[in-house]
mmCIF file with all atom_site columns, C-alpha atoms in Angstrom:
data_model
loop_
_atom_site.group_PDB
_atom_site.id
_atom_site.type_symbol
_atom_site.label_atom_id
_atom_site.label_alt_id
_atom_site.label_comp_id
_atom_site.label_asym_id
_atom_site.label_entity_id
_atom_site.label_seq_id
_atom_site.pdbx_PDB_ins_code
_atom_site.Cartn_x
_atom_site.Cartn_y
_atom_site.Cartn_z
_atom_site.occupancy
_atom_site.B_iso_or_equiv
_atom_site.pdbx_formal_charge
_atom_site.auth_seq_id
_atom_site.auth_comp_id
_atom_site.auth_asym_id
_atom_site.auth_atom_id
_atom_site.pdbx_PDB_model_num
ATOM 1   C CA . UNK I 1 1   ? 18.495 -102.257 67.610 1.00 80.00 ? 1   UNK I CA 1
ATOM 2   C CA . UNK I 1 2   ? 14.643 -102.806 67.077 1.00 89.00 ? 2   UNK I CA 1
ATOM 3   C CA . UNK I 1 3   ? 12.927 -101.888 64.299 1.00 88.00 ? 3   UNK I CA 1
ATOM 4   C CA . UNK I 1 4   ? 11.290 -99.193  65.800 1.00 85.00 ? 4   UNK I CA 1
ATOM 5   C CA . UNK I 1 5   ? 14.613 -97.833  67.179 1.00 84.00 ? 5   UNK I CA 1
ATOM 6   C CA . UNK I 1 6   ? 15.891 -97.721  63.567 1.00 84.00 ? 6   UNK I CA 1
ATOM 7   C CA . UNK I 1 7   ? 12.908 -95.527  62.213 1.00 85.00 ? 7   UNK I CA 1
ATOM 8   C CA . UNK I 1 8   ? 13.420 -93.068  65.421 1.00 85.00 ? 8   UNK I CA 1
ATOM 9   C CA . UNK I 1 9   ? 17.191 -93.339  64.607 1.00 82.00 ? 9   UNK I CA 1
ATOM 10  C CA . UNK I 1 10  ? 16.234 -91.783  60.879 1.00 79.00 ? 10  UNK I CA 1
ATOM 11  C CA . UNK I 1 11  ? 13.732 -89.723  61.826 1.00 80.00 ? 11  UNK I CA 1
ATOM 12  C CA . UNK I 1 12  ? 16.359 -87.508  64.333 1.00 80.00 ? 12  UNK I CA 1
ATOM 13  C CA . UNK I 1 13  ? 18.920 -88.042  61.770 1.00 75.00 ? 13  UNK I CA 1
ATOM 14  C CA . UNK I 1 14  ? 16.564 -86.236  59.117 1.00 74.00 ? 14  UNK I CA 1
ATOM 15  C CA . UNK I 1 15  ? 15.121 -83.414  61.419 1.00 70.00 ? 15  UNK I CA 1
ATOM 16  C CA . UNK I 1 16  ? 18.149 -82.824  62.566 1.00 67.00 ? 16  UNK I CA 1
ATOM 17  C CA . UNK I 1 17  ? 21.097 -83.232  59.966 1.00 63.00 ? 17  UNK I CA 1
ATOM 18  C CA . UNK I 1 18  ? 19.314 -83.123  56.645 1.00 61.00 ? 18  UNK I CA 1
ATOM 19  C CA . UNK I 1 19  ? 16.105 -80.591  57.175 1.00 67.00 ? 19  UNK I CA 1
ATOM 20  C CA . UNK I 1 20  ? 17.502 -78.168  59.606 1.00 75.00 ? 20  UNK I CA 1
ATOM 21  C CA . UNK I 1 21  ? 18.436 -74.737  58.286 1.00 81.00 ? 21  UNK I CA 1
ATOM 22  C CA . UNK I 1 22  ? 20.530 -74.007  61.757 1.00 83.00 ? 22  UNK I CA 1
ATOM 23  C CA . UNK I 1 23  ? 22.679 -77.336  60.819 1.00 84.00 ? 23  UNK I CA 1
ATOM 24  C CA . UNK I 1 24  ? 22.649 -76.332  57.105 1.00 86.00 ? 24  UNK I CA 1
ATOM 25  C CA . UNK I 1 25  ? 24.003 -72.920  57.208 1.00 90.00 ? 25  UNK I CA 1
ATOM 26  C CA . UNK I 1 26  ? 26.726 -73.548  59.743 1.00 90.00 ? 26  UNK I CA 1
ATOM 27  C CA . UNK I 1 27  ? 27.974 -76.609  58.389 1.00 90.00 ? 27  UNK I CA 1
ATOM 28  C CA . UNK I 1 28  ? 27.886 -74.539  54.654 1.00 91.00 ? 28  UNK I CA 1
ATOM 29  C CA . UNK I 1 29  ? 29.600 -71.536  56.594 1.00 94.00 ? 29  UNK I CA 1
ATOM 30  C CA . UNK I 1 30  ? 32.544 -73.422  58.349 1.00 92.00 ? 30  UNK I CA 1
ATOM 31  C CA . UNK I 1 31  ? 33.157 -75.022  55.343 1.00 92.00 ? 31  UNK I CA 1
ATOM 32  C CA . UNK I 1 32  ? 33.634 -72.382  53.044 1.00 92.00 ? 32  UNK I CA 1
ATOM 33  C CA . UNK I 1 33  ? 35.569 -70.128  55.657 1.00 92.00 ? 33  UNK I CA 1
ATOM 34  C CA . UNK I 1 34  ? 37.967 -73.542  56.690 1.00 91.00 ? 34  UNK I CA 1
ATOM 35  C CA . UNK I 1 35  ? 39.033 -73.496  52.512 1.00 88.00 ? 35  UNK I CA 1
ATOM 36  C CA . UNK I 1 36  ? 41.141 -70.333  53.356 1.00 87.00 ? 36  UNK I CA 1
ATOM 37  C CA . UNK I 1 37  ? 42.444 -71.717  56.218 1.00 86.00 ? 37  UNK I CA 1
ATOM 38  C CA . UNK I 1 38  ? 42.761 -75.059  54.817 1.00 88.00 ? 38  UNK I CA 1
ATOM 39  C CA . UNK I 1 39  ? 45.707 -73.346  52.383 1.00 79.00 ? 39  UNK I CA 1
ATOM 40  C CA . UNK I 1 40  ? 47.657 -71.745  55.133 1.00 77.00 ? 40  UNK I CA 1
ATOM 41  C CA . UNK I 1 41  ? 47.940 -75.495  57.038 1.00 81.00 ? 41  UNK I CA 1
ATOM 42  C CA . UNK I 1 42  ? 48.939 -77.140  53.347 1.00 78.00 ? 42  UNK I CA 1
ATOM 43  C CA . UNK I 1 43  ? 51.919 -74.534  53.654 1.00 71.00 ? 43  UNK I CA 1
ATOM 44  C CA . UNK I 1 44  ? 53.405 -76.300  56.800 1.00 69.00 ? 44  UNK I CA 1
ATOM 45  C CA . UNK I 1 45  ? 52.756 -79.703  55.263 1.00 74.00 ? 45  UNK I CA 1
ATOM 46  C CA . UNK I 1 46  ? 54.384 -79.190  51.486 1.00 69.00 ? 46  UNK I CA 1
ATOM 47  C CA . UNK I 1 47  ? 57.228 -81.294  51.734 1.00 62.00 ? 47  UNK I CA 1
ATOM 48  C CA . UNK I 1 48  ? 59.086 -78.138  50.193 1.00 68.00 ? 48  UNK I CA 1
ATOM 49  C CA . UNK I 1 49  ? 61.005 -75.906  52.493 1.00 62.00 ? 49  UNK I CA 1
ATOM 50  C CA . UNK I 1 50  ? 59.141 -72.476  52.363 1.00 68.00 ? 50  UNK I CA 1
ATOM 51  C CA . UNK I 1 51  ? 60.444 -70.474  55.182 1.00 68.00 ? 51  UNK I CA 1
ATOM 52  C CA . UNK I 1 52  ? 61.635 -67.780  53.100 1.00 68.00 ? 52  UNK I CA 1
ATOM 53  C CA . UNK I 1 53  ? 57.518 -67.203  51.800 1.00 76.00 ? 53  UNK I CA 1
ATOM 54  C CA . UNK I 1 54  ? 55.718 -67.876  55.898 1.00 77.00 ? 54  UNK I CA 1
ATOM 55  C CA . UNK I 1 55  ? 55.555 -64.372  56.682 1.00 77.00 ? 55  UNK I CA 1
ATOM 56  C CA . UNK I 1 56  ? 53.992 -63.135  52.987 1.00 83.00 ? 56  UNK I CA 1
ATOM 57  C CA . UNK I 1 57  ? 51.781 -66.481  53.407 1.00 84.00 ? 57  UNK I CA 1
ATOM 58  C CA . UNK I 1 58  ? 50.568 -65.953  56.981 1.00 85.00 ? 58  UNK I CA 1
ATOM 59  C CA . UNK I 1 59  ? 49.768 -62.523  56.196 1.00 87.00 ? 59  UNK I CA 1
ATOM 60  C CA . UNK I 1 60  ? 47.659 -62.782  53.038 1.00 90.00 ? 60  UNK I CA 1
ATOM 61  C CA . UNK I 1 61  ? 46.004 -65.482  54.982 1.00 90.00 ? 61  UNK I CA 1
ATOM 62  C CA . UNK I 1 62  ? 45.243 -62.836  57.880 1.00 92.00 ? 62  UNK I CA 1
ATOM 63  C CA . UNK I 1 63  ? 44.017 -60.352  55.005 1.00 94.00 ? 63  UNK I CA 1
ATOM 64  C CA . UNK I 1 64  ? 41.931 -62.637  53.188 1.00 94.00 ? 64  UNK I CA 1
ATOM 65  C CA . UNK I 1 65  ? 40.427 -64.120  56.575 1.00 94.00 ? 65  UNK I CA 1
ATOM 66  C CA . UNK I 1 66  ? 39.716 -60.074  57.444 1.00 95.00 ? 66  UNK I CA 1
ATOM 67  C CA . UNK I 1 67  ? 38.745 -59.331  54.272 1.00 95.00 ? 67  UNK I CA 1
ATOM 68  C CA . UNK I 1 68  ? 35.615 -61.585  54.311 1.00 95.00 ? 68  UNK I CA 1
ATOM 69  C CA . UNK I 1 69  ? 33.676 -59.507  57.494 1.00 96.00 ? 69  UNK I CA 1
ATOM 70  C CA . UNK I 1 70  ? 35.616 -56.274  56.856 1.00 96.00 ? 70  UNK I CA 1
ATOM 71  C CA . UNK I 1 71  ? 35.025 -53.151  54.599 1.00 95.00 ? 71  UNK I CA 1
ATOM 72  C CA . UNK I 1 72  ? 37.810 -53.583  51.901 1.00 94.00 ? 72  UNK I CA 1
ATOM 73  C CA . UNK I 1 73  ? 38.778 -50.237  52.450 1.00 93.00 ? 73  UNK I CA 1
ATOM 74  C CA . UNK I 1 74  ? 40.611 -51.491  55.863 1.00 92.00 ? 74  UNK I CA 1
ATOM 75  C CA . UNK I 1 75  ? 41.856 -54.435  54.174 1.00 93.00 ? 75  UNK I CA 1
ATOM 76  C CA . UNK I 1 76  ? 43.463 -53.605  51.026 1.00 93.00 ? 76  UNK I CA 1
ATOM 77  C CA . UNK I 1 77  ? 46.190 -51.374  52.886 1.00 92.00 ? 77  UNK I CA 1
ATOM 78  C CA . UNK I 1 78  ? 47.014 -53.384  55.828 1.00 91.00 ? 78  UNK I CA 1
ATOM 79  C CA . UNK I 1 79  ? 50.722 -53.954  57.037 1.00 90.00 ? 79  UNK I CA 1
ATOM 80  C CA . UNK I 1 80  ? 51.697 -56.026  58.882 1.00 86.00 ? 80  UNK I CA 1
ATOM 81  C CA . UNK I 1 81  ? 52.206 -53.900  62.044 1.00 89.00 ? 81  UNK I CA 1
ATOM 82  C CA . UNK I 1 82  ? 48.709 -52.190  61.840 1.00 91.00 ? 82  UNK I CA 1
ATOM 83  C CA . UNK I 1 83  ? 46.899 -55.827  61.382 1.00 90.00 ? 83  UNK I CA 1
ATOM 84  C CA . UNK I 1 84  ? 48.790 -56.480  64.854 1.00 90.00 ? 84  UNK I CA 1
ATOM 85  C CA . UNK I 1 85  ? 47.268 -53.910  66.946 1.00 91.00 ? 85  UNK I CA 1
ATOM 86  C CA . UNK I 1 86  ? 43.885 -53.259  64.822 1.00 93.00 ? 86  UNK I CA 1
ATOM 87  C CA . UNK I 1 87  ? 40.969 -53.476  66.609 1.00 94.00 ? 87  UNK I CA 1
ATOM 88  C CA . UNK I 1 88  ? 39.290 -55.990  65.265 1.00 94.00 ? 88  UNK I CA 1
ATOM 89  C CA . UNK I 1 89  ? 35.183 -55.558  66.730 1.00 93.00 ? 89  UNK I CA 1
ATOM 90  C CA . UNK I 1 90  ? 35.674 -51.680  65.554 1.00 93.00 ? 90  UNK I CA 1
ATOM 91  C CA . UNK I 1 91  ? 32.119 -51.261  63.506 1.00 93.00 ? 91  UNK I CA 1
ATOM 92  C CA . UNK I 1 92  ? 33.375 -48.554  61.606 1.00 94.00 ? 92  UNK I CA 1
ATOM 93  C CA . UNK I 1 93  ? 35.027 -51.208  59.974 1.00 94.00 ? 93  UNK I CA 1
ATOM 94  C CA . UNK I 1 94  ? 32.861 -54.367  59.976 1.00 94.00 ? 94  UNK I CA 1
ATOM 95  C CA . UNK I 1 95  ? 30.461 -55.367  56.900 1.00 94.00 ? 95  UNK I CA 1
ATOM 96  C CA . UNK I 1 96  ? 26.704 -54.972  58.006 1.00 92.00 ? 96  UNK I CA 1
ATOM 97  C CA . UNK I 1 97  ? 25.852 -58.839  58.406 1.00 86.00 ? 97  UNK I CA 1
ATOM 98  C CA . UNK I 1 98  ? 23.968 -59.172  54.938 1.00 85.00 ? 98  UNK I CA 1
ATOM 99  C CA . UNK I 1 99  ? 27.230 -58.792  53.453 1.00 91.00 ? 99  UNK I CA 1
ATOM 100 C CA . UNK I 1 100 ? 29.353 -60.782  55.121 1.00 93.00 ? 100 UNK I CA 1
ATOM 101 C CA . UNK I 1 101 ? 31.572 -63.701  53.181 1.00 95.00 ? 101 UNK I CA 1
ATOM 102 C CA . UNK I 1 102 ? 29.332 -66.922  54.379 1.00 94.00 ? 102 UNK I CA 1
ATOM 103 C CA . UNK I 1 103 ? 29.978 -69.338  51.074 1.00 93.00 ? 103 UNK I CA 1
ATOM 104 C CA . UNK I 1 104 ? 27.748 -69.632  48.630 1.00 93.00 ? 104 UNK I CA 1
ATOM 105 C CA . UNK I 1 105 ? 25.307 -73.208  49.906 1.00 92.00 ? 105 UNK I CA 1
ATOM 106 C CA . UNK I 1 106 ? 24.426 -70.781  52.615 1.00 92.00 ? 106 UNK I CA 1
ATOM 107 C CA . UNK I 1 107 ? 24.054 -67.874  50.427 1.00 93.00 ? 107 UNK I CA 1
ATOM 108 C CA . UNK I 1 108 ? 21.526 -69.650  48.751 1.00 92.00 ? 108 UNK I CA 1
ATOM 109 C CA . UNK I 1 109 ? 19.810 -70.885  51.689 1.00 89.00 ? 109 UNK I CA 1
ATOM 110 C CA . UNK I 1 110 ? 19.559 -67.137  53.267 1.00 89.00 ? 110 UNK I CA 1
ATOM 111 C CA . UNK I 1 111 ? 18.036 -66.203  49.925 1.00 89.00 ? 111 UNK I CA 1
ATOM 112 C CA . UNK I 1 112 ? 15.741 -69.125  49.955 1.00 87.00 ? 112 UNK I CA 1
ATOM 113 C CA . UNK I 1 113 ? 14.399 -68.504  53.576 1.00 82.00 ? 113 UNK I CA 1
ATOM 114 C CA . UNK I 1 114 ? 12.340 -65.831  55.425 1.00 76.00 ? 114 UNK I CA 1
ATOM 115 C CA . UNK I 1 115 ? 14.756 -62.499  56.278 1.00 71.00 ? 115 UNK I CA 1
ATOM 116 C CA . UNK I 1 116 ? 12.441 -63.071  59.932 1.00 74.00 ? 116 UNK I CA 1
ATOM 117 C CA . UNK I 1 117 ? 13.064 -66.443  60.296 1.00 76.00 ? 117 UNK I CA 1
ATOM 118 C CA . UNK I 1 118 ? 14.420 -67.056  64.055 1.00 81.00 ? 118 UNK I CA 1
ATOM 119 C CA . UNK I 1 119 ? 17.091 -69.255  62.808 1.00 83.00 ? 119 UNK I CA 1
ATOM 120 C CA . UNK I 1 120 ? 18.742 -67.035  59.792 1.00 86.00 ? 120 UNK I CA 1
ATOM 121 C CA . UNK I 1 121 ? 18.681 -64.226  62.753 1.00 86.00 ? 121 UNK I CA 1
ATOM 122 C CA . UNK I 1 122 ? 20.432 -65.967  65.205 1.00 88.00 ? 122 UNK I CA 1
ATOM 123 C CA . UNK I 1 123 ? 23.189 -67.589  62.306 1.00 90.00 ? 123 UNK I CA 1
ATOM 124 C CA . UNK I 1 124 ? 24.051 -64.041  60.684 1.00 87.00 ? 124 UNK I CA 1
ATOM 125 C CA . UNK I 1 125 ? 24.678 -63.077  64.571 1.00 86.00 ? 125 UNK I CA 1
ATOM 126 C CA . UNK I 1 126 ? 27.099 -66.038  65.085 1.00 92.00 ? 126 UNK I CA 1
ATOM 127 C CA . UNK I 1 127 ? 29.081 -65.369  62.207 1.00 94.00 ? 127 UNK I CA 1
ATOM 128 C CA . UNK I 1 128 ? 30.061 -61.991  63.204 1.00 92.00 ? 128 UNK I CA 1
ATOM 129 C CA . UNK I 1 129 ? 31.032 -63.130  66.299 1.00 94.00 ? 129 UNK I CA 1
ATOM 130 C CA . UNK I 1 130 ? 32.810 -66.171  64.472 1.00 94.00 ? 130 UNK I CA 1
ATOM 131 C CA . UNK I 1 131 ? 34.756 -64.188  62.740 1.00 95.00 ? 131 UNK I CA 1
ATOM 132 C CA . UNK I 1 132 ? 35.643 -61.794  65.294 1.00 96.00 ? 132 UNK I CA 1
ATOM 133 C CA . UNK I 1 133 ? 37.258 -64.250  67.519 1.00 96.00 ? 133 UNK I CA 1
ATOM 134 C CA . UNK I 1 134 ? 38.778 -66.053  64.600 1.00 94.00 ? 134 UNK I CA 1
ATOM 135 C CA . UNK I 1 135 ? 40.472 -63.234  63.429 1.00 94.00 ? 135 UNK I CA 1
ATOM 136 C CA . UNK I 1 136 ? 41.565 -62.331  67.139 1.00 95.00 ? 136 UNK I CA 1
ATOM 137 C CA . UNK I 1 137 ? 42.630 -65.988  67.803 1.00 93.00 ? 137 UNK I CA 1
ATOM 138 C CA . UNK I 1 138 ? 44.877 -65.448  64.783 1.00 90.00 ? 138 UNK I CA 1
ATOM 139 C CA . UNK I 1 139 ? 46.221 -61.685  65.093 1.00 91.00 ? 139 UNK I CA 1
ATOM 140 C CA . UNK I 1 140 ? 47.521 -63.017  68.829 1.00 91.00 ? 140 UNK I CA 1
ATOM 141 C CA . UNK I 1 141 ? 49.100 -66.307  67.455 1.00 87.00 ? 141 UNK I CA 1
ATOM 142 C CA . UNK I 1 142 ? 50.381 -65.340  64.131 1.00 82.00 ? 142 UNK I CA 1
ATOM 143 C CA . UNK I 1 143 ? 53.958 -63.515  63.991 1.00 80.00 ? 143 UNK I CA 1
ATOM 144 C CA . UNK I 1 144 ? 52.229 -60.843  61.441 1.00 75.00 ? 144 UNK I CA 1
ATOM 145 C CA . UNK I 1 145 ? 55.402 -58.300  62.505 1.00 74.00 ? 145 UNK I CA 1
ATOM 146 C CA . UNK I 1 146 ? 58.071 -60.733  63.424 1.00 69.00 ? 146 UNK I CA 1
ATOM 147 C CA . UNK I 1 147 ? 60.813 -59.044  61.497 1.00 64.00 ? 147 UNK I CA 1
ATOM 148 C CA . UNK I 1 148 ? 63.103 -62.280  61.333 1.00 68.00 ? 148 UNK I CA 1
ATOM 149 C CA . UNK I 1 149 ? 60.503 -63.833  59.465 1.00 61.00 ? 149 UNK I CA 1
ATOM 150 C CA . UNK I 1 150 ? 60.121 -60.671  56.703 1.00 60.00 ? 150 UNK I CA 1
#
């Protein structure tokens, strides 16, 4: 690679990776909601047998994945059966976006930048809708009321 192609290389690398707030916040985001999921997945790969705790584990998991876009008063008294049918988009139930769980490197960059800034609008839009089919993804895939597993 030439010289100039090296500098050019950089530059993009910069603009894009290191000094854009888009790349920032969703890279901060994903990484602070993939830590709650992260702990689920260590479950399967303990080289203990836990069988006897998947259904308590997979549900906490479900709450605390709910519980970061969702008024706590929907949350704390979930079972098992109602988190399988909930509707998960209801608004009655949703945080406004300001309040949403989004880690704190990109709480501190939403503090840091412009409330009107194109960018922060368009992220805080994502995430709802991030969450939303996260949390659907799951409450189809997880056995929340399998009753062989409680």
């Amino acid at each position: 690679m030439t010289q100039d192609g090296k500098e050019r290389k950089k530059r993009i690398i910069e603009k894009v990776l290191l000094k854009d707030t888009t790349t920032k916040l969703q890279l901060s985001f994903y990484c602070a909601v993939m830590h709650i999921l992260k702990q689920y997945v260590c479950t399967f790969q303990s080289s203990n047998t836990m069988v006897h705790q998947l259904h308590e584990k997979q549900f906490r998991t479900f709450k605390e994945f709910l519980a970061c876009f969702m008024k706590s008063e929907a949350v704390v008294n979930l079972t098992s059966k109602q988190a399988k049918v909930m509707r998960l988009d209801d608004p009655e139930v949703i945080l406004k976006l300001k309040s949403c769980y989004v880690g704190a490197q990109a709480e501190l960059i939403l503090k840091t930048s412009s409330k009107n800034d194109s960018p922060v609008q368009i992220f805080l839009s994502q995430v709802k809708d991030v969450y939303i089919q996260c949390a659907s993804q799951m409450q189809k895939t997880l056995p929340l009321n399998n009753r062989t597993l409680k």
